[in-house]
PDB file of N, CA and C in Angstrom:
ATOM      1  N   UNK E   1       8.384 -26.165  24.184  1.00 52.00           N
ATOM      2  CA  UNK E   1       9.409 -26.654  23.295  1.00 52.00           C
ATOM      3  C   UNK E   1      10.541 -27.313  24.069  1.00 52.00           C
ATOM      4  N   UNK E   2       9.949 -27.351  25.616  1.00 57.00           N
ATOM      5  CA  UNK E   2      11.349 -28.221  26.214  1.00 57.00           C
ATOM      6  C   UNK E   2      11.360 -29.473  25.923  1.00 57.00           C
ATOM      7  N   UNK E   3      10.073 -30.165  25.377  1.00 65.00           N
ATOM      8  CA  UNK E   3      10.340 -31.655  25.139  1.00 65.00           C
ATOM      9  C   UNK E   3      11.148 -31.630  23.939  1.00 65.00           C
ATOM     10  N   UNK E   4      11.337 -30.902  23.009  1.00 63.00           N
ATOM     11  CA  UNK E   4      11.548 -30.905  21.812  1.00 63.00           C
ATOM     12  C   UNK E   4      13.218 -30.746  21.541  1.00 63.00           C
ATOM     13  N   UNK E   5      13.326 -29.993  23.005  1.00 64.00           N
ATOM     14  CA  UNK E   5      14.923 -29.622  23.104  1.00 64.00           C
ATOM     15  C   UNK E   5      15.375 -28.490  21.834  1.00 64.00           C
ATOM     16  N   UNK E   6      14.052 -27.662  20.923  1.00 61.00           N
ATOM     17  CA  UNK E   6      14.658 -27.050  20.538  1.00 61.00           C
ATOM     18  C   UNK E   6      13.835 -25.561  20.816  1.00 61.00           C
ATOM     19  N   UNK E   7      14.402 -24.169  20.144  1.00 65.00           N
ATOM     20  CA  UNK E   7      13.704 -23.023  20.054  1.00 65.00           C
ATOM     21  C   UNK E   7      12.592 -22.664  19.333  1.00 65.00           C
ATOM     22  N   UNK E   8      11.583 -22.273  19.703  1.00 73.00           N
ATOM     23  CA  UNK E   8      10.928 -21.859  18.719  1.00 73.00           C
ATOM     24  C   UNK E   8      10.952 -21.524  17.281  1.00 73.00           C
ATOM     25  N   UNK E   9      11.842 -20.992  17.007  1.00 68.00           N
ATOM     26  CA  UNK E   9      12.227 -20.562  15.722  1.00 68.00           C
ATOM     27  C   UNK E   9      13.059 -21.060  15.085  1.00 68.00           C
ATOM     28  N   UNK E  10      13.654 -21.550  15.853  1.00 70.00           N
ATOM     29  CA  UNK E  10      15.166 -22.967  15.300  1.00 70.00           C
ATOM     30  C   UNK E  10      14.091 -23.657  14.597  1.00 70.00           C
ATOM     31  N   UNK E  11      12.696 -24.283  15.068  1.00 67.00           N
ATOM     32  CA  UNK E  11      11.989 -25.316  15.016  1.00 67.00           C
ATOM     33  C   UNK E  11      11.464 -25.258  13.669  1.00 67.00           C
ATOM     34  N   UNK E  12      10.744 -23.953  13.407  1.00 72.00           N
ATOM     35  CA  UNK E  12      10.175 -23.513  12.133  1.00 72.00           C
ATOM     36  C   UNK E  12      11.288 -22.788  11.142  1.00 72.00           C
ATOM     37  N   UNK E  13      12.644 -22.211  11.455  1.00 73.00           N
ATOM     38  CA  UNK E  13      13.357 -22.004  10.140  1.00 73.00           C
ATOM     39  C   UNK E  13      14.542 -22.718  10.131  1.00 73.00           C
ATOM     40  N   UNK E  14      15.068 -23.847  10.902  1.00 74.00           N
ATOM     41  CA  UNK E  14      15.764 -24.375  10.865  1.00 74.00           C
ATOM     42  C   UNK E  14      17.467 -23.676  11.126  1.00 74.00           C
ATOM     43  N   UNK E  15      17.222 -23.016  11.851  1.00 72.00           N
ATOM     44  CA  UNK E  15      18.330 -22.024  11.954  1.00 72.00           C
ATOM     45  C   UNK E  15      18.135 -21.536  13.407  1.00 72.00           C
ATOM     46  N   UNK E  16      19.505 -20.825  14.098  1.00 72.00           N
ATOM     47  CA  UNK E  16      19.135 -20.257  15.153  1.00 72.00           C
ATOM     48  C   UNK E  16      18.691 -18.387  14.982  1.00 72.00           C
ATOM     49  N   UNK E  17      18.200 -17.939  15.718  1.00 69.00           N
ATOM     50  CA  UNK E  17      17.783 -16.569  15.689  1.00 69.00           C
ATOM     51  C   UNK E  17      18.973 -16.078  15.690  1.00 69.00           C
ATOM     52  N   UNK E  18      19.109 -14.891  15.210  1.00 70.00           N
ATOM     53  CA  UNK E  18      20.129 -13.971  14.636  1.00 70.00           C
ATOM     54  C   UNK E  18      19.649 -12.323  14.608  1.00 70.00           C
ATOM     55  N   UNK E  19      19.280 -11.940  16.056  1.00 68.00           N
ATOM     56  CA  UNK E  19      18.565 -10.884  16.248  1.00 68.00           C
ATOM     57  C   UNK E  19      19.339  -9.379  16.051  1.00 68.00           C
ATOM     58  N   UNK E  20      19.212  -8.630  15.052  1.00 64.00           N
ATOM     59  CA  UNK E  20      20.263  -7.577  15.407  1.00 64.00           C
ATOM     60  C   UNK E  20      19.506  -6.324  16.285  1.00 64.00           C
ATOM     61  N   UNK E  21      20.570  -6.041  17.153  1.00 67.00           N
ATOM     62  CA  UNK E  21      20.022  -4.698  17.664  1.00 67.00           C
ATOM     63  C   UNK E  21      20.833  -3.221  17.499  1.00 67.00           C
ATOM     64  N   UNK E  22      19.545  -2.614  17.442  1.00 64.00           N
ATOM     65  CA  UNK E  22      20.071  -1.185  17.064  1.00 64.00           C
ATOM     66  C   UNK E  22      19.576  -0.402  18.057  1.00 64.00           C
ATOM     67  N   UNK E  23      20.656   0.590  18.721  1.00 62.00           N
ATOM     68  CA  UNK E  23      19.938   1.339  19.763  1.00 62.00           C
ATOM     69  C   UNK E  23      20.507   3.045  18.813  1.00 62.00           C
ATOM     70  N   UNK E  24      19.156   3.889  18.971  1.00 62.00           N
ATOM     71  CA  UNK E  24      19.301   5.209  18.524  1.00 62.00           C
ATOM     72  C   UNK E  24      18.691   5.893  19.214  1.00 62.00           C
ATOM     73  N   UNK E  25      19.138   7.631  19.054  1.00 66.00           N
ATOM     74  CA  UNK E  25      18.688   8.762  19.918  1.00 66.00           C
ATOM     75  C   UNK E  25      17.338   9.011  20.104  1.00 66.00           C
ATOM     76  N   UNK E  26      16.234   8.852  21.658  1.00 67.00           N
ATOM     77  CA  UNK E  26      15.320   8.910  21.309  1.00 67.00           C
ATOM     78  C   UNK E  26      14.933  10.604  21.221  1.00 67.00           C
ATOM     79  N   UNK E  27      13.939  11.046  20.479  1.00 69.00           N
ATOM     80  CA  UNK E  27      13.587  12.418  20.497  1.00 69.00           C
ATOM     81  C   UNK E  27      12.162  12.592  20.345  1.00 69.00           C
ATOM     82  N   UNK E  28      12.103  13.690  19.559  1.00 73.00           N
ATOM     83  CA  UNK E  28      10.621  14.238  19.473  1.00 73.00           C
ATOM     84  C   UNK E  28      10.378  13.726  17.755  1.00 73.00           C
ATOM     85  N   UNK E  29       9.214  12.777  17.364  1.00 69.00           N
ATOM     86  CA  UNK E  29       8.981  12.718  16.329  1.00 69.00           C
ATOM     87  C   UNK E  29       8.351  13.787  15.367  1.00 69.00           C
ATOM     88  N   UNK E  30       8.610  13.376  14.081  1.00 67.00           N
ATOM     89  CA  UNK E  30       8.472  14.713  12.385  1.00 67.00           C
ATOM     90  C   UNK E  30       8.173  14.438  12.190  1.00 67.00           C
ATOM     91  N   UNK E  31       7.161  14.343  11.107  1.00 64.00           N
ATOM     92  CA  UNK E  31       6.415  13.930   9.873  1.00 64.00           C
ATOM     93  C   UNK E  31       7.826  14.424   8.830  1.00 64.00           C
ATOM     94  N   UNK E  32       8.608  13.901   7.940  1.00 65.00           N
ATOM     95  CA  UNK E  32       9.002  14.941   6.753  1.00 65.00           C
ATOM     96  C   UNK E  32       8.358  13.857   5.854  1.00 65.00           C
ATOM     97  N   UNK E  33       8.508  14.698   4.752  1.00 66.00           N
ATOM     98  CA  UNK E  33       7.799  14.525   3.711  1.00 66.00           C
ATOM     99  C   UNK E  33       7.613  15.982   2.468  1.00 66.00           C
ATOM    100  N   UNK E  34       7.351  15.006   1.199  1.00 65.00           N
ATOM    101  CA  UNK E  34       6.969  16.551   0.472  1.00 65.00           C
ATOM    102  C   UNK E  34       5.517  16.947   0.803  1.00 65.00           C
ATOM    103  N   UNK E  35       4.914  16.173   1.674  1.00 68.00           N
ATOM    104  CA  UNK E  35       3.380  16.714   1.778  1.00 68.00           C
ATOM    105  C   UNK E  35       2.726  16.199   2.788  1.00 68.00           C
ATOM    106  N   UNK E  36       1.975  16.893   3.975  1.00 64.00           N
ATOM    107  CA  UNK E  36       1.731  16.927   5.128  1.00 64.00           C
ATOM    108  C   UNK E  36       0.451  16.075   4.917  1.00 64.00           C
ATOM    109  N   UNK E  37      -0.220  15.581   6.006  1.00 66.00           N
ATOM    110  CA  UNK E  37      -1.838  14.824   5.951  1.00 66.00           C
ATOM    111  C   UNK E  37      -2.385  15.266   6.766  1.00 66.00           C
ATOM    112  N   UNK E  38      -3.466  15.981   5.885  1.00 70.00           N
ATOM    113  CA  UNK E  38      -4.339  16.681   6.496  1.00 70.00           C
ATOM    114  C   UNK E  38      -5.434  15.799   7.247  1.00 70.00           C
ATOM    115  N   UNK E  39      -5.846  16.420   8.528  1.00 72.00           N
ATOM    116  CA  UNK E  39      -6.277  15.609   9.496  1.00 72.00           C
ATOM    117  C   UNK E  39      -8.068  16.234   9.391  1.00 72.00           C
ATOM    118  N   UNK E  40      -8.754  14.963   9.079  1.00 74.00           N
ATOM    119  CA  UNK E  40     -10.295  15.590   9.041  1.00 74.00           C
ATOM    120  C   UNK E  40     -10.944  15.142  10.131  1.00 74.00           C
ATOM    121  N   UNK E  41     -12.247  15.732  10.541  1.00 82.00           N
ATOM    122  CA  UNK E  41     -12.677  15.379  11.663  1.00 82.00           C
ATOM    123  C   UNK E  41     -13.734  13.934  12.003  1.00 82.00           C
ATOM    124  N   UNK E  42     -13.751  13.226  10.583  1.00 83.00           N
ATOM    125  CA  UNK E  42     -15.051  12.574  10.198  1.00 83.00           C
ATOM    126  C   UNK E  42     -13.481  10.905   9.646  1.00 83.00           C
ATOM    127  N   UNK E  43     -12.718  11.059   9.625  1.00 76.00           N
ATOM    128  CA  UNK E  43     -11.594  10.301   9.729  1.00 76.00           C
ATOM    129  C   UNK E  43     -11.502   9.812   8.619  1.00 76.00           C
ATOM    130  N   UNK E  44     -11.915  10.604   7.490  1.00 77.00           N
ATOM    131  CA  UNK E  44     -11.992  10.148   6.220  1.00 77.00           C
ATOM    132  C   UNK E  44     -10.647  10.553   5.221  1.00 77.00           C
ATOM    133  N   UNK E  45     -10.120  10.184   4.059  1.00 75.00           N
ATOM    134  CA  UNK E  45      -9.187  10.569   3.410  1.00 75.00           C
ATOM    135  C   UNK E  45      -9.444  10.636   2.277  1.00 75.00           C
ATOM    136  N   UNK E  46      -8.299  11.223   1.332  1.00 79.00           N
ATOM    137  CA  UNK E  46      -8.769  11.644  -0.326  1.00 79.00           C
ATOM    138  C   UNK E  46      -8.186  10.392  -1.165  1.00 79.00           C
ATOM    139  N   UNK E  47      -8.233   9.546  -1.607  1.00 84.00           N
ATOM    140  CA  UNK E  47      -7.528   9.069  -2.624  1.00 84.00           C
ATOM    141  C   UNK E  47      -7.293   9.530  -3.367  1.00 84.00           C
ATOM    142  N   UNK E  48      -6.004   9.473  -3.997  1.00 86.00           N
ATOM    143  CA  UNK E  48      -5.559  10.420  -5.403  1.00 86.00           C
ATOM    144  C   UNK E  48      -4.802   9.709  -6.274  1.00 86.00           C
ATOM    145  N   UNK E  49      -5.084   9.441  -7.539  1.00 89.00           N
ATOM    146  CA  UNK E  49      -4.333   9.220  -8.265  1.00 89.00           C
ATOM    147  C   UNK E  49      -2.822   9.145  -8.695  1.00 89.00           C
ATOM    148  N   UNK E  50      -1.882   8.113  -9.001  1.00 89.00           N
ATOM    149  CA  UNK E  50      -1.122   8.257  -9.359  1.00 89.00           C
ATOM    150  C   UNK E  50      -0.611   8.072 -10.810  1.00 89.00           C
ATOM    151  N   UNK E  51      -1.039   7.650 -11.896  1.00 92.00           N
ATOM    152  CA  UNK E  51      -0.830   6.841 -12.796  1.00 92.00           C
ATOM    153  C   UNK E  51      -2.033   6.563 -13.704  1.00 92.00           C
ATOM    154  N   UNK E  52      -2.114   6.917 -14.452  1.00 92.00           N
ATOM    155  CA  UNK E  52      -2.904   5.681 -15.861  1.00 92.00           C
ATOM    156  C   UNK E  52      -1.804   5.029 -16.010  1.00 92.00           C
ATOM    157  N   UNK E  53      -2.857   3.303 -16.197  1.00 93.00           N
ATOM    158  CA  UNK E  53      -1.818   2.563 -17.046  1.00 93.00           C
ATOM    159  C   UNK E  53      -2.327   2.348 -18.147  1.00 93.00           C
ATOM    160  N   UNK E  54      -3.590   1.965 -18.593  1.00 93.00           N
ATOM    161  CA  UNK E  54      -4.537   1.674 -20.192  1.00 93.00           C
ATOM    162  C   UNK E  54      -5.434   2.323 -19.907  1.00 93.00           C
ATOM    163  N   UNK E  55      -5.894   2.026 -21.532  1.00 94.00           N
ATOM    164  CA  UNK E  55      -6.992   2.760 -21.648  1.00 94.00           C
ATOM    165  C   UNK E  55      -7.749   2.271 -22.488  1.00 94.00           C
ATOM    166  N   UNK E  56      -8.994   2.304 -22.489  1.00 94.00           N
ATOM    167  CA  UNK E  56     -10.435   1.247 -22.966  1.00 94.00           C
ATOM    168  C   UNK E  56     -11.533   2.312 -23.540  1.00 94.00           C
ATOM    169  N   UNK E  57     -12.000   1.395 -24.471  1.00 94.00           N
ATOM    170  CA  UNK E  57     -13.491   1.652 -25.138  1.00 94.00           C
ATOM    171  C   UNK E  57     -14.506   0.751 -25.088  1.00 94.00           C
ATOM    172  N   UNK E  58     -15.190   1.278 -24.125  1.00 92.00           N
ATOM    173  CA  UNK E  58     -16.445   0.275 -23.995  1.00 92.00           C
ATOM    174  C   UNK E  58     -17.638   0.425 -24.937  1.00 92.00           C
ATOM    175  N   UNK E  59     -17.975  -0.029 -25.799  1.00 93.00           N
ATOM    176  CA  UNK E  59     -19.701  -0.140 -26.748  1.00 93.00           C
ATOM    177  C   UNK E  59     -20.161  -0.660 -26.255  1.00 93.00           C
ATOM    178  N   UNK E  60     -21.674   0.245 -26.053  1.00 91.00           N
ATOM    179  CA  UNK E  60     -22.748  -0.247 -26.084  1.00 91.00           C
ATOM    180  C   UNK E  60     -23.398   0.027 -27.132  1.00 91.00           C
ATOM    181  N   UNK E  61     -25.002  -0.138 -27.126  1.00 92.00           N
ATOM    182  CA  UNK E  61     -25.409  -0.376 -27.959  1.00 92.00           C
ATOM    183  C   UNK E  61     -25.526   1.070 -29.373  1.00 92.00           C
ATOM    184  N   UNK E  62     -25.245   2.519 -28.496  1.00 92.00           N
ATOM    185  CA  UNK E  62     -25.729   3.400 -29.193  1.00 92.00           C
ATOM    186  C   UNK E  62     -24.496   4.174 -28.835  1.00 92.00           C
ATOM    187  N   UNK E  63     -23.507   3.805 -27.670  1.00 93.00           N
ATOM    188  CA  UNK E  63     -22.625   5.154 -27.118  1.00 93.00           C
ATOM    189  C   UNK E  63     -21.674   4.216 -26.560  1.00 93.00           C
ATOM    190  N   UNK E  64     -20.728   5.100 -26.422  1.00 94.00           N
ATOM    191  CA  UNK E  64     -18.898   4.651 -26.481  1.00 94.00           C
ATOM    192  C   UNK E  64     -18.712   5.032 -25.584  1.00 94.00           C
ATOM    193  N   UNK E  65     -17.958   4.205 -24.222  1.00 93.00           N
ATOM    194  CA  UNK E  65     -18.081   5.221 -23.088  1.00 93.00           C
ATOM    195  C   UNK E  65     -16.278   5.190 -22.779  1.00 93.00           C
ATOM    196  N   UNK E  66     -15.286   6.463 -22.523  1.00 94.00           N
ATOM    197  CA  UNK E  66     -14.037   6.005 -22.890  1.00 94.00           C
ATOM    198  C   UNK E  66     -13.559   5.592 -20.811  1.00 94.00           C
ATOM    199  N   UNK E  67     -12.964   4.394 -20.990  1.00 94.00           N
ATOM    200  CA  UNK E  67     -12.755   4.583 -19.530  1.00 94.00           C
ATOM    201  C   UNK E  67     -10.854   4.065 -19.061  1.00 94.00           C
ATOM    202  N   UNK E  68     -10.259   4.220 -17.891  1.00 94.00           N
ATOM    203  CA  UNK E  68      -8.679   4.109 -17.813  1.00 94.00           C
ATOM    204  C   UNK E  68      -8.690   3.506 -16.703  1.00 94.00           C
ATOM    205  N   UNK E  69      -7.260   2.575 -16.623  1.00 94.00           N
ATOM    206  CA  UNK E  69      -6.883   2.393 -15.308  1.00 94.00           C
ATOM    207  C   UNK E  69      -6.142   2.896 -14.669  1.00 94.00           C
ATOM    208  N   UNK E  70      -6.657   3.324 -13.449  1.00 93.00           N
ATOM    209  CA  UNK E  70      -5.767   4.168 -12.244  1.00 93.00           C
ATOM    210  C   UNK E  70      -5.228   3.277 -11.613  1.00 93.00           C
ATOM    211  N   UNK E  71      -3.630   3.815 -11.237  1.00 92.00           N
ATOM    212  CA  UNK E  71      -2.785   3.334 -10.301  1.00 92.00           C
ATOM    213  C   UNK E  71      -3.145   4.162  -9.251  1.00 92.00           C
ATOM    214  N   UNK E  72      -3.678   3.878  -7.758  1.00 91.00           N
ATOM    215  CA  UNK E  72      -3.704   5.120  -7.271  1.00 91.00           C
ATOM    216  C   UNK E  72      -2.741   5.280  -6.220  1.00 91.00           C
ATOM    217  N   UNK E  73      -2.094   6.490  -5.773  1.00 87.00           N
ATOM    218  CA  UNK E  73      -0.833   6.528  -5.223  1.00 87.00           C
ATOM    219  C   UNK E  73      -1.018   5.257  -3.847  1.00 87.00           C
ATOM    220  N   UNK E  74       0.432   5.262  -2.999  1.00 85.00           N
ATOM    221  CA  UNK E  74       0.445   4.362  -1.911  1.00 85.00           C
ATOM    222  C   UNK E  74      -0.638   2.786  -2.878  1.00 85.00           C
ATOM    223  N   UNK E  75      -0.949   2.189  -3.438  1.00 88.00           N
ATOM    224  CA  UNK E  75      -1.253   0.652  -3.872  1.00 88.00           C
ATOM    225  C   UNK E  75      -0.527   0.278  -4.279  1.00 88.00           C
ATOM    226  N   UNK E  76      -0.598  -1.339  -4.470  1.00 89.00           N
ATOM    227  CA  UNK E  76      -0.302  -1.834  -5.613  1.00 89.00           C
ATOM    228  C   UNK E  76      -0.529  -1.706  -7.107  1.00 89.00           C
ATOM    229  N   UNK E  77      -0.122  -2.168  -7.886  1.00 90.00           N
ATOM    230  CA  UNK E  77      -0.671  -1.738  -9.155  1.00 90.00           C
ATOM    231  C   UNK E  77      -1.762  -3.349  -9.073  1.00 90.00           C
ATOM    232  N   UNK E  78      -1.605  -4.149  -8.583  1.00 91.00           N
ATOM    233  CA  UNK E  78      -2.627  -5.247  -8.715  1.00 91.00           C
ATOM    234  C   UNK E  78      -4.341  -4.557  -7.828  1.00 91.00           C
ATOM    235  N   UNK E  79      -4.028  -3.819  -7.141  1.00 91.00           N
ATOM    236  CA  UNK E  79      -5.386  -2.787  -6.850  1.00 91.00           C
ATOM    237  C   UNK E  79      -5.448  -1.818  -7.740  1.00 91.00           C
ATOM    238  N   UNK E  80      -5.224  -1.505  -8.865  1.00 92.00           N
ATOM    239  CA  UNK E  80      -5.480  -0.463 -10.090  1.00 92.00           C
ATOM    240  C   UNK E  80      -7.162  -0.532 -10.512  1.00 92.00           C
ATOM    241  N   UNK E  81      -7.962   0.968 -10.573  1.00 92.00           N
ATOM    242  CA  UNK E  81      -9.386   0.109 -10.748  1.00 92.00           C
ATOM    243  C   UNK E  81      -9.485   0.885 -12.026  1.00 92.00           C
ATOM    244  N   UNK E  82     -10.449   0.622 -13.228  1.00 93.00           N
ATOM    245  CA  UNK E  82     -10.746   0.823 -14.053  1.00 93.00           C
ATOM    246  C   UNK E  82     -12.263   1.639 -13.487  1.00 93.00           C
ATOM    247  N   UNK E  83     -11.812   3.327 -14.462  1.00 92.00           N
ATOM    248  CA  UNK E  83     -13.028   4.363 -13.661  1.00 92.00           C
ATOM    249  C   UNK E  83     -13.322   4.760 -15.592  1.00 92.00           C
ATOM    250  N   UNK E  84     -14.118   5.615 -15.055  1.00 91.00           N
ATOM    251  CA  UNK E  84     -14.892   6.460 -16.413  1.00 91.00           C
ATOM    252  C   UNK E  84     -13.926   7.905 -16.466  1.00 91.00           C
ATOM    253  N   UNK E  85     -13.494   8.094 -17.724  1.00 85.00           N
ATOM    254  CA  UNK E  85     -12.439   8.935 -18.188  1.00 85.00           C
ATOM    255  C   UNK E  85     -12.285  10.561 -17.508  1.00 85.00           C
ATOM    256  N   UNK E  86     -14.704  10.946 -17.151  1.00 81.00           N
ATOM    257  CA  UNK E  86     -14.709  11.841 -16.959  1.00 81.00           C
ATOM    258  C   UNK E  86     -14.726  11.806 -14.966  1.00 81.00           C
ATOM    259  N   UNK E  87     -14.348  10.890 -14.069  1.00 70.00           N
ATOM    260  CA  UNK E  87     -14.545  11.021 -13.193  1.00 70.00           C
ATOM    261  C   UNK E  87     -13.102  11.298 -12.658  1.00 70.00           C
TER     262      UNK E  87
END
């Protein structure tokens, strides 16, 4: 960017960098939280539900099957999947 005579980032936001710094105590890291994560040996995790948002009736030809959409915790709600009522 020396031909250019400008900064990198000047270049793409049109502005100069404006970096703030923060210096804090280093220590020993916590987890807090209301709920710990349990550590499995196979590196797998639980998904859990957070939320219905609707709820559906599917027909077929002889049987009604009732099914909802889950918000499931930590997503978006644009990842919400539509499951079967009894799962």
């Amino acid at each position: 960017h020396a031909s250019i005579k400008c900064a990198p980032f000047e270049m793409l936001y049109g502005r100069k960098c404006r970096a703030l710094i923060y210096w804090d105590q280093v220590g020993e890291r916590v987890i807090e939280g209301p709920e710990m994560i349990e550590i499995r040996t196979d590196l797998s995790y639980v998904e859990e539900p957070d939320a219905i948002l609707d709820r559906q009736d599917r027909v077929m030809r002889k049987k009604t099957i009732p099914f909802v959409k889950i918000l499931w915790r930590n997503h978006p709600e644009r990842e919400a999947t539509w499951e079967t009522e009894e799962s």
